[in-house]
mmCIF file of C-alpha atoms in Angstrom:
data_model
loop_
_atom_site.group_PDB
_atom_site.id
_atom_site.type_symbol
_atom_site.label_atom_id
_atom_site.label_comp_id
_atom_site.label_asym_id
_atom_site.label_seq_id
_atom_site.Cartn_x
_atom_site.Cartn_y
_atom_site.Cartn_z
ATOM 1 C CA MET Y 1417 22.399 37.363 -33.612
ATOM 2 C CA LYS Y 1418 24.551 34.266 -33.972
ATOM 3 C CA LEU Y 1419 26.948 35.530 -31.315
ATOM 4 C CA PHE Y 1420 24.030 36.274 -28.982
ATOM 5 C CA LEU Y 1421 22.674 32.742 -29.355
ATOM 6 C CA GLN Y 1422 26.126 31.297 -28.709
ATOM 7 C CA LYS Y 1423 26.346 33.280 -25.468
ATOM 8 C CA ILE Y 1424 22.901 32.122 -24.388
ATOM 9 C CA LEU Y 1425 23.890 28.521 -25.090
ATOM 10 C CA ARG Y 1426 27.185 28.905 -23.227
ATOM 11 C CA PHE Y 1427 25.527 30.425 -20.162
ATOM 12 C CA SER Y 1428 22.833 27.702 -20.227
ATOM 13 C CA ILE Y 1429 25.465 24.975 -20.235
ATOM 14 C CA ILE Y 1430 27.436 26.672 -17.464
ATOM 15 C CA GLY Y 1431 24.258 27.069 -15.403
ATOM 16 C CA PHE Y 1432 23.130 23.489 -16.006
ATOM 17 C CA PHE Y 1433 26.454 21.905 -15.076
ATOM 18 C CA PRO Y 1434 26.184 22.620 -11.309
ATOM 19 C CA PHE Y 1435 22.674 21.149 -11.377
ATOM 20 C CA LEU Y 1436 24.040 17.922 -12.870
ATOM 21 C CA ILE Y 1437 26.750 17.755 -10.215
ATOM 22 C CA ILE Y 1438 24.230 18.242 -7.386
ATOM 23 C CA PHE Y 1439 21.881 15.718 -8.971
ATOM 24 C CA TYR Y 1440 24.662 13.134 -9.316
ATOM 25 C CA ILE Y 1441 25.794 13.615 -5.708
ATOM 26 C CA ASN Y 1442 22.194 13.214 -4.511
ATOM 27 C CA CYS Y 1443 21.730 10.026 -6.549
ATOM 28 C CA LEU Y 1444 24.982 8.628 -5.179
ATOM 29 C CA TRP Y 1445 23.878 9.432 -1.624
ATOM 30 C CA ILE Y 1446 20.527 7.694 -2.185
ATOM 31 C CA LYS Y 1447 22.253 4.591 -3.516
ATOM 32 C CA ASN Y 1448 24.561 4.365 -0.510
ATOM 33 C CA HIS Y 1449 21.982 5.391 2.130
ATOM 34 C CA PRO Y 1450 18.731 3.522 1.397
ATOM 35 C CA PHE Y 1451 15.712 4.173 3.603
ATOM 36 C CA PRO Y 1452 15.093 1.397 6.192
ATOM 37 C CA GLU Y 1453 12.573 -0.670 4.214
ATOM 38 C CA LEU Y 1454 14.747 -0.581 1.090
ATOM 39 C CA LYS Y 1455 17.779 -1.540 3.155
ATOM 40 C CA LYS Y 1456 15.851 -4.515 4.523
ATOM 41 C CA LEU Y 1457 14.767 -5.450 1.002
ATOM 42 C CA ASN Y 1458 18.356 -5.394 -0.258
ATOM 43 C CA ARG Y 1459 19.426 -7.716 2.549
ATOM 44 C CA ALA Y 1460 16.594 -10.132 1.767
ATOM 45 C CA LEU Y 1461 17.463 -10.182 -1.943
ATOM 46 C CA LYS Y 1462 20.946 -11.504 -1.212
ATOM 47 C CA SER Y 1463 19.212 -14.865 -0.879
ATOM 48 C CA ASP Y 1464 17.984 -16.744 -3.923
ATOM 49 C CA ASN Y 1465 15.257 -18.297 -1.793
ATOM 50 C CA ALA Y 1466 13.453 -15.157 -0.605
ATOM 51 C CA VAL Y 1467 9.779 -14.509 -0.090
ATOM 52 C CA LEU Y 1468 8.992 -10.801 0.182
ATOM 53 C CA MET Y 1469 5.835 -9.993 2.105
ATOM 54 C CA PHE Y 1470 4.858 -6.375 1.567
ATOM 55 C CA GLY Y 1471 2.442 -4.691 3.913
ATOM 56 C CA SER Y 1472 1.226 -1.727 5.928
ATOM 57 C CA SER Y 1473 0.795 -1.312 9.682
ATOM 58 C CA VAL Y 1474 -1.450 -4.384 9.511
ATOM 59 C CA ASN Y 1475 1.692 -6.531 9.360
ATOM 60 C CA LYS Y 1476 3.207 -5.302 12.633
ATOM 61 C CA TRP Y 1477 0.194 -4.158 14.653
ATOM 62 C CA CYS Y 1478 -0.126 -5.531 18.173
ATOM 63 C CA ALA Y 1479 -3.274 -5.303 20.265
ATOM 64 C CA LYS Y 1480 -2.811 -4.213 23.888
ATOM 65 C CA SER Y 1481 -3.696 -7.692 25.123
ATOM 66 C CA ASP Y 1482 -1.286 -9.526 22.797
ATOM 67 C CA THR Y 1483 1.455 -11.586 24.420
ATOM 68 C CA ASP Y 1484 2.839 -12.676 21.045
ATOM 69 C CA LYS Y 1485 4.261 -9.499 19.500
ATOM 70 C CA ARG Y 1486 5.474 -11.021 16.247
ATOM 71 C CA SER Y 1487 4.416 -9.561 12.915
ATOM 72 C CA ILE Y 1488 2.379 -11.550 10.400
ATOM 73 C CA SER Y 1489 5.483 -11.973 8.242
ATOM 74 C CA GLU Y 1490 7.455 -13.324 11.210
ATOM 75 C CA MET Y 1491 4.670 -15.782 12.016
ATOM 76 C CA LEU Y 1492 4.578 -16.907 8.397
ATOM 77 C CA ASP Y 1493 8.353 -17.288 8.319
ATOM 78 C CA SER Y 1494 8.206 -19.585 11.365
ATOM 79 C CA ILE Y 1495 5.816 -22.047 9.679
ATOM 80 C CA PHE Y 1496 6.766 -21.778 5.987
ATOM 81 C CA ILE Y 1497 10.047 -23.658 6.278
ATOM 82 C CA LYS Y 1498 10.789 -23.998 2.553
ATOM 83 C CA GLN Y 1499 11.853 -20.371 2.134
ATOM 84 C CA GLN Y 1500 12.717 -17.326 4.219
ATOM 85 C CA VAL Y 1501 9.901 -14.789 4.523
ATOM 86 C CA THR Y 1502 10.870 -11.141 5.001
ATOM 87 C CA GLY Y 1503 8.318 -8.472 5.815
ATOM 88 C CA ILE Y 1504 8.748 -5.160 3.984
ATOM 89 C CA SER Y 1505 6.134 -2.991 5.644
ATOM 90 C CA HIS Y 1506 5.440 0.495 6.912
ATOM 91 C CA GLU Y 1507 2.408 2.336 8.208
ATOM 92 C CA ALA Y 1508 0.134 3.359 5.311
ATOM 93 C CA TYR Y 1509 1.989 1.541 2.524
ATOM 94 C CA THR Y 1510 -0.327 0.803 -0.407
ATOM 95 C CA SER Y 1511 -0.229 -0.660 -3.908
ATOM 96 C CA ASP Y 1512 1.470 2.324 -5.526
ATOM 97 C CA ILE Y 1513 4.638 1.959 -3.438
ATOM 98 C CA TYR Y 1514 4.445 -1.837 -3.714
ATOM 99 C CA LEU Y 1515 4.621 -1.263 -7.475
ATOM 100 C CA GLU Y 1516 7.816 0.759 -7.117
ATOM 101 C CA PHE Y 1517 9.339 -1.955 -4.932
ATOM 102 C CA VAL Y 1518 8.466 -4.579 -7.570
ATOM 103 C CA ARG Y 1519 9.999 -2.432 -10.318
ATOM 104 C CA TYR Y 1520 13.125 -2.085 -8.197
ATOM 105 C CA VAL Y 1521 13.335 -5.869 -7.730
ATOM 106 C CA ILE Y 1522 13.074 -6.430 -11.476
ATOM 107 C CA LYS Y 1523 15.586 -3.678 -12.229
ATOM 108 C CA ILE Y 1524 18.287 -5.386 -10.181
ATOM 109 C CA ASN Y 1525 17.480 -8.689 -11.886
ATOM 110 C CA LYS Y 1526 16.062 -10.570 -8.917
ATOM 111 C CA ASN Y 1527 13.185 -13.034 -8.928
ATOM 112 C CA PRO Y 1528 11.821 -13.634 -5.414
ATOM 113 C CA ARG Y 1529 8.327 -14.798 -4.538
ATOM 114 C CA ILE Y 1530 6.203 -11.798 -3.623
ATOM 115 C CA ILE Y 1531 3.136 -11.368 -1.422
ATOM 116 C CA ILE Y 1532 1.022 -8.240 -1.998
ATOM 117 C CA PRO Y 1533 -1.910 -7.309 0.277
ATOM 118 C CA ILE Y 1534 -4.997 -5.802 -1.310
ATOM 119 C CA ASN Y 1535 -6.380 -3.720 1.519
ATOM 120 C CA LEU Y 1536 -9.928 -2.624 0.734
ATOM 121 C CA ARG Y 1537 -9.435 0.464 2.877
ATOM 122 C CA TYR Y 1538 -6.590 1.855 0.763
ATOM 123 C CA PHE Y 1539 -9.099 2.549 -2.016
ATOM 124 C CA SER Y 1540 -10.951 4.871 0.374
ATOM 125 C CA PRO Y 1541 -10.212 8.629 0.174
ATOM 126 C CA SER Y 1542 -9.385 8.496 3.891
ATOM 127 C CA TRP Y 1543 -6.209 6.617 2.959
ATOM 128 C CA ASP Y 1544 -5.702 7.156 -0.755
ATOM 129 C CA LEU Y 1545 -5.752 10.962 -0.600
ATOM 130 C CA ARG Y 1546 -4.199 11.603 2.817
ATOM 131 C CA PRO Y 1547 -1.319 14.022 2.080
ATOM 132 C CA ASN Y 1548 1.222 12.568 4.498
ATOM 133 C CA TRP Y 1549 0.639 9.010 3.245
ATOM 134 C CA GLN Y 1550 1.878 9.469 -0.335
ATOM 135 C CA PHE Y 1551 5.551 8.398 0.127
ATOM 136 C CA GLY Y 1552 6.802 10.586 -2.709
ATOM 137 C CA LYS Y 1553 10.350 10.605 -1.353
ATOM 138 C CA GLU Y 1554 10.544 6.822 -1.071
ATOM 139 C CA LYS Y 1555 9.039 6.270 -4.528
ATOM 140 C CA CYS Y 1556 11.643 8.562 -6.077
ATOM 141 C CA GLU Y 1557 14.491 6.918 -4.181
ATOM 142 C CA LEU Y 1558 13.374 3.461 -5.326
ATOM 143 C CA ASN Y 1559 13.923 4.823 -8.840
ATOM 144 C CA GLY Y 1560 17.318 6.234 -7.919
ATOM 145 C CA TYR Y 1561 16.694 9.976 -7.871
ATOM 146 C CA PRO Y 1562 15.853 12.641 -5.246
ATOM 147 C CA GLU Y 1563 12.322 13.848 -4.642
ATOM 148 C CA TRP Y 1564 13.169 17.494 -5.352
ATOM 149 C CA VAL Y 1565 13.387 16.895 -9.126
ATOM 150 C CA LYS Y 1566 9.615 16.342 -9.270
ATOM 151 C CA VAL Y 1567 7.030 19.096 -9.267
ATOM 152 C CA LYS Y 1568 4.746 18.519 -6.288
ATOM 153 C CA PRO Y 1569 1.277 19.956 -5.641
ATOM 154 C CA ARG Y 1570 1.024 22.521 -2.880
ATOM 155 C CA LYS Y 1571 0.352 21.047 0.546
ATOM 156 C CA GLU Y 1572 -2.634 23.345 1.064
ATOM 157 C CA GLN Y 1573 -4.232 22.099 -2.160
ATOM 158 C CA GLU Y 1574 -3.615 18.470 -1.196
ATOM 159 C CA LYS Y 1575 -5.151 19.015 2.223
ATOM 160 C CA LEU Y 1576 -8.264 20.701 0.820
ATOM 161 C CA LYS Y 1577 -8.725 17.971 -1.794
ATOM 162 C CA PHE Y 1578 -8.450 15.350 0.933
ATOM 163 C CA GLU Y 1579 -10.736 16.985 3.496
ATOM 164 C CA ASN Y 1580 -13.428 18.050 1.008
ATOM 165 C CA HIS Y 1581 -13.659 14.757 -0.852
ATOM 166 C CA PRO Y 1582 -17.277 13.543 -0.771
ATOM 167 C CA VAL Y 1583 -18.291 10.400 1.070
ATOM 168 C CA PHE Y 1584 -21.175 8.301 -0.253
ATOM 169 C CA HIS Y 1585 -23.488 5.640 1.132
ATOM 170 C CA ASN Y 1586 -26.015 3.834 -1.059
ATOM 171 C CA GLY Y 1587 -25.561 6.372 -3.833
ATOM 172 C CA LYS Y 1588 -26.124 9.421 -1.619
ATOM 173 C CA LYS Y 1589 -23.579 11.890 -0.346
ATOM 174 C CA VAL Y 1590 -23.434 11.666 3.451
ATOM 175 C CA GLY Y 1591 -20.676 14.205 4.035
ATOM 176 C CA THR Y 1592 -17.007 14.860 3.374
ATOM 177 C CA VAL Y 1593 -13.909 13.121 4.700
ATOM 178 C CA LYS Y 1594 -13.397 15.951 7.178
ATOM 179 C CA GLU Y 1595 -16.992 15.742 8.398
ATOM 180 C CA ILE Y 1596 -16.774 11.985 8.880
ATOM 181 C CA PHE Y 1597 -13.528 12.391 10.826
ATOM 182 C CA GLU Y 1598 -15.186 15.004 13.036
ATOM 183 C CA SER Y 1599 -18.120 12.680 13.664
ATOM 184 C CA TYR Y 1600 -15.770 10.189 15.333
ATOM 185 C CA GLU Y 1601 -15.528 12.577 18.293
ATOM 186 C CA LYS Y 1602 -19.037 14.029 18.221
ATOM 187 C CA GLU Y 1603 -21.179 10.920 17.790
ATOM 188 C CA ASP Y 1604 -21.832 7.959 20.078
ATOM 189 C CA ALA Y 1605 -19.542 4.924 19.743
ATOM 190 C CA ASN Y 1606 -21.800 2.907 17.421
ATOM 191 C CA THR Y 1607 -22.506 5.819 15.083
ATOM 192 C CA ALA Y 1608 -18.794 6.654 14.904
ATOM 193 C CA LEU Y 1609 -18.019 3.011 14.194
ATOM 194 C CA ALA Y 1610 -20.672 2.829 11.467
ATOM 195 C CA ASN Y 1611 -19.324 6.014 9.873
ATOM 196 C CA GLY Y 1612 -15.871 4.451 9.853
ATOM 197 C CA PHE Y 1613 -17.131 1.364 8.049
ATOM 198 C CA ILE Y 1614 -18.929 3.532 5.489
ATOM 199 C CA LEU Y 1615 -15.875 5.697 4.801
ATOM 200 C CA HIS Y 1616 -13.369 2.846 4.731
ATOM 201 C CA TYR Y 1617 -15.214 0.118 2.844
ATOM 202 C CA LEU Y 1618 -18.378 1.376 1.165
ATOM 203 C CA GLN Y 1619 -17.024 3.916 -1.312
ATOM 204 C CA PRO Y 1620 -17.816 2.595 -4.814
ATOM 205 C CA LEU Y 1621 -14.609 1.467 -6.507
ATOM 206 C CA ILE Y 1622 -14.029 2.830 -10.000
ATOM 207 C CA HIS Y 1623 -12.092 0.900 -12.633
ATOM 208 C CA GLN Y 1624 -9.595 3.738 -13.065
ATOM 209 C CA HIS Y 1625 -8.731 4.098 -9.375
ATOM 210 C CA ARG Y 1626 -4.991 4.753 -9.143
ATOM 211 C CA LYS Y 1627 -4.469 2.085 -6.477
ATOM 212 C CA LEU Y 1628 -6.177 -0.474 -8.707
ATOM 213 C CA LYS Y 1629 -4.097 0.665 -11.697
ATOM 214 C CA ALA Y 1630 -0.943 0.104 -9.627
ATOM 215 C CA LEU Y 1631 -2.075 -3.445 -8.838
ATOM 216 C CA LYS Y 1632 -2.780 -4.042 -12.532
ATOM 217 C CA GLU Y 1633 0.741 -2.905 -13.365
ATOM 218 C CA ILE Y 1634 2.160 -5.367 -10.814
ATOM 219 C CA VAL Y 1635 0.153 -8.137 -12.503
ATOM 220 C CA LYS Y 1636 1.503 -7.050 -15.896
ATOM 221 C CA ILE Y 1637 5.085 -7.151 -14.606
ATOM 222 C CA ALA Y 1638 4.489 -10.582 -13.097
ATOM 223 C CA GLU Y 1639 3.253 -11.856 -16.470
ATOM 224 C CA GLU Y 1640 6.125 -10.341 -18.438
ATOM 225 C CA GLN Y 1641 8.887 -11.281 -15.990
ATOM 226 C CA GLU Y 1642 7.471 -14.650 -14.891
ATOM 227 C CA LEU Y 1643 7.433 -13.360 -11.343
ATOM 228 C CA GLU Y 1644 5.562 -15.426 -8.776
ATOM 229 C CA VAL Y 1645 3.127 -13.100 -7.026
ATOM 230 C CA LEU Y 1646 0.441 -13.924 -4.487
ATOM 231 C CA MET Y 1647 -2.098 -11.222 -3.760
ATOM 232 C CA TYR Y 1648 -4.559 -11.472 -0.906
ATOM 233 C CA ILE Y 1649 -7.529 -9.322 0.054
ATOM 234 C CA THR Y 1650 -7.107 -8.507 3.726
ATOM 235 C CA PRO Y 1651 -9.743 -9.595 6.270
ATOM 236 C CA ILE Y 1652 -12.258 -6.978 7.402
ATOM 237 C CA ASP Y 1653 -14.452 -6.995 10.506
ATOM 238 C CA PHE Y 1654 -17.601 -7.769 8.535
ATOM 239 C CA SER Y 1655 -19.492 -9.308 11.455
ATOM 240 C CA ARG Y 1656 -19.223 -6.090 13.490
ATOM 241 C CA ALA Y 1657 -20.427 -4.070 10.506
ATOM 242 C CA GLU Y 1658 -23.375 -6.379 10.060
ATOM 243 C CA ASP Y 1659 -24.175 -6.202 13.785
ATOM 244 C CA LEU Y 1660 -24.500 -2.443 13.265
ATOM 245 C CA LYS Y 1661 -26.992 -3.146 10.447
ATOM 246 C CA ILE Y 1662 -25.228 -0.851 7.993
ATOM 247 C CA GLU Y 1663 -27.452 -0.857 4.934
ATOM 248 C CA GLY Y 1664 -25.865 -2.401 1.861
ATOM 249 C CA PHE Y 1665 -22.578 -3.244 3.591
ATOM 250 C CA ARG Y 1666 -21.992 -6.729 2.213
ATOM 251 C CA GLU Y 1667 -23.383 -5.863 -1.221
ATOM 252 C CA GLN Y 1668 -21.041 -2.888 -1.752
ATOM 253 C CA VAL Y 1669 -17.975 -4.690 -0.423
ATOM 254 C CA LEU Y 1670 -18.651 -7.659 -2.701
ATOM 255 C CA GLU Y 1671 -19.193 -5.334 -5.667
ATOM 256 C CA ASN Y 1672 -15.825 -3.682 -5.017
ATOM 257 C CA ILE Y 1673 -14.152 -7.096 -4.723
ATOM 258 C CA LYS Y 1674 -15.772 -8.178 -7.989
ATOM 259 C CA ILE Y 1675 -14.232 -5.162 -9.734
ATOM 260 C CA ILE Y 1676 -10.826 -5.966 -8.229
ATOM 261 C CA ASN Y 1677 -10.982 -9.596 -9.356
ATOM 262 C CA ASN Y 1678 -12.148 -8.678 -12.848
ATOM 263 C CA GLU Y 1679 -9.473 -6.026 -13.304
ATOM 264 C CA LEU Y 1680 -6.665 -8.236 -12.003
ATOM 265 C CA ALA Y 1681 -7.721 -11.506 -13.650
ATOM 266 C CA SER Y 1682 -4.549 -13.309 -14.714
ATOM 267 C CA SER Y 1683 -3.137 -16.810 -14.819
ATOM 268 C CA ALA Y 1684 0.148 -15.387 -13.531
ATOM 269 C CA VAL Y 1685 -1.147 -14.015 -10.223
ATOM 270 C CA GLU Y 1686 -3.120 -15.809 -7.550
ATOM 271 C CA ILE Y 1687 -5.674 -13.700 -5.637
ATOM 272 C CA LEU Y 1688 -6.738 -15.050 -2.267
ATOM 273 C CA ASP Y 1689 -9.916 -13.421 -0.975
ATOM 274 C CA LEU Y 1690 -9.834 -13.351 2.834
ATOM 275 C CA SER Y 1691 -12.151 -10.373 3.225
ATOM 276 C CA PHE Y 1692 -14.935 -12.291 4.991
ATOM 277 C CA SER Y 1693 -12.728 -14.938 6.579
ATOM 278 C CA MET Y 1694 -12.506 -13.742 10.206
ATOM 279 C CA GLU Y 1695 -15.009 -12.918 12.915
ATOM 280 C CA SER Y 1696 -14.701 -9.934 15.258
ATOM 281 C CA GLN Y 1697 -12.717 -11.772 17.946
ATOM 282 C CA TYR Y 1698 -9.684 -11.848 15.634
ATOM 283 C CA PHE Y 1699 -9.445 -8.042 15.274
ATOM 284 C CA GLY Y 1700 -7.523 -5.681 17.536
ATOM 285 C CA TYR Y 1701 -8.343 -2.147 16.402
ATOM 286 C CA ASP Y 1702 -9.455 0.544 18.827
ATOM 287 C CA LYS Y 1703 -12.346 2.920 18.106
ATOM 288 C CA ILE Y 1704 -12.472 3.139 14.300
ATOM 289 C CA PRO Y 1705 -12.568 -0.017 12.141
ATOM 290 C CA ASN Y 1706 -9.517 -1.119 10.216
ATOM 291 C CA GLU Y 1707 -7.724 -4.372 9.380
ATOM 292 C CA HIS Y 1708 -5.523 -4.552 12.484
ATOM 293 C CA LEU Y 1709 -5.588 -8.077 13.870
ATOM 294 C CA ASN Y 1710 -4.764 -9.361 17.310
ATOM 295 C CA MET Y 1711 -2.207 -12.149 17.716
ATOM 296 C CA PHE Y 1712 -4.817 -14.850 17.040
ATOM 297 C CA GLY Y 1713 -5.942 -13.128 13.850
ATOM 298 C CA LYS Y 1714 -2.356 -12.641 12.698
ATOM 299 C CA GLN Y 1715 -1.569 -16.302 13.328
ATOM 300 C CA LEU Y 1716 -4.666 -17.399 11.438
ATOM 301 C CA LEU Y 1717 -3.778 -15.155 8.507
ATOM 302 C CA ALA Y 1718 -0.211 -16.512 8.470
ATOM 303 C CA GLU Y 1719 -1.578 -20.063 8.386
ATOM 304 C CA LYS Y 1720 -3.880 -19.265 5.462
ATOM 305 C CA LEU Y 1721 -0.993 -17.702 3.517
ATOM 306 C CA ASN Y 1722 1.200 -20.680 4.381
ATOM 307 C CA VAL Y 1723 -1.325 -23.080 2.838
ATOM 308 C CA GLN Y 1724 -1.439 -20.985 -0.319
ATOM 309 C CA LEU Y 1725 2.341 -20.735 -0.633
ATOM 310 C CA LYS Y 1726 2.744 -24.480 -0.218
ATOM 311 C CA LYS Y 1727 0.540 -25.123 -3.249
ATOM 312 C CA GLU Y 1728 3.355 -24.093 -5.552
ATOM 313 C CA VAL Y 1729 6.674 -24.481 -3.793
ATOM 314 C CA ARG Y 1730 9.686 -23.739 -5.936
ATOM 315 C CA HIS Y 1731 12.091 -26.599 -6.572
#
């Protein structure tokens, strides 16, 4: 029996050794070949005077009519002359990957100023649960290991969970994510627009929402590491929603914001609420409402962030 166990142990070690070699080679490759946003982050962190502005497609979006194609971070960098602002953004980035970026920054012993957007739409199932917007590979690589070491849910299960997630309005189920998406093509323009507002902004926010938990963890890190973090709630096209007379729109949005503020309350992190700060003429989205701004909206947002940053300039 003893000999049998020794053989089992020997074969286990022999079998595990190639795995360790492959794992090490993969980790080495990741370290030397960072994905584009991480590469940009590493360049920015070479400066001791960096401001990192994280974001989604909102940062870079350009309306068709825009003549100024700069991102929000580039506009902010041009007017905030005390420090260099670098935008670290990608379509569909949300708080959970911002958290991994912040952990990475702390791990390499850097202490930049950080700007984190709180996009009310990323709490919606239309964004939160979308299978191809999870960034599992990038999250793993920010922690130094390949994605294949993690057990992932089956793509079919993820898709079904996403499409069949219920959508509510004023406490009543009005359909599923899939049905709302389908209504964008079937319904008239105003109905489709109203459905978009309902799906994106009127889903009741729960205290245990994973995107909110990620933001809370960022706040905790900021407190523990004395990291200067500015969070801002992104502007939404509230005036268009109210023109559509969507019942309970402002009340539900304000209730969600109240939960965010209560959960993130901290003396270490400033939260700038810009949700109702811009009228419709500053937005540049197409058919379905989102937070994409035209060049005038982006410039206005940059100016508001500039004012906030100047309140506590590092010396």
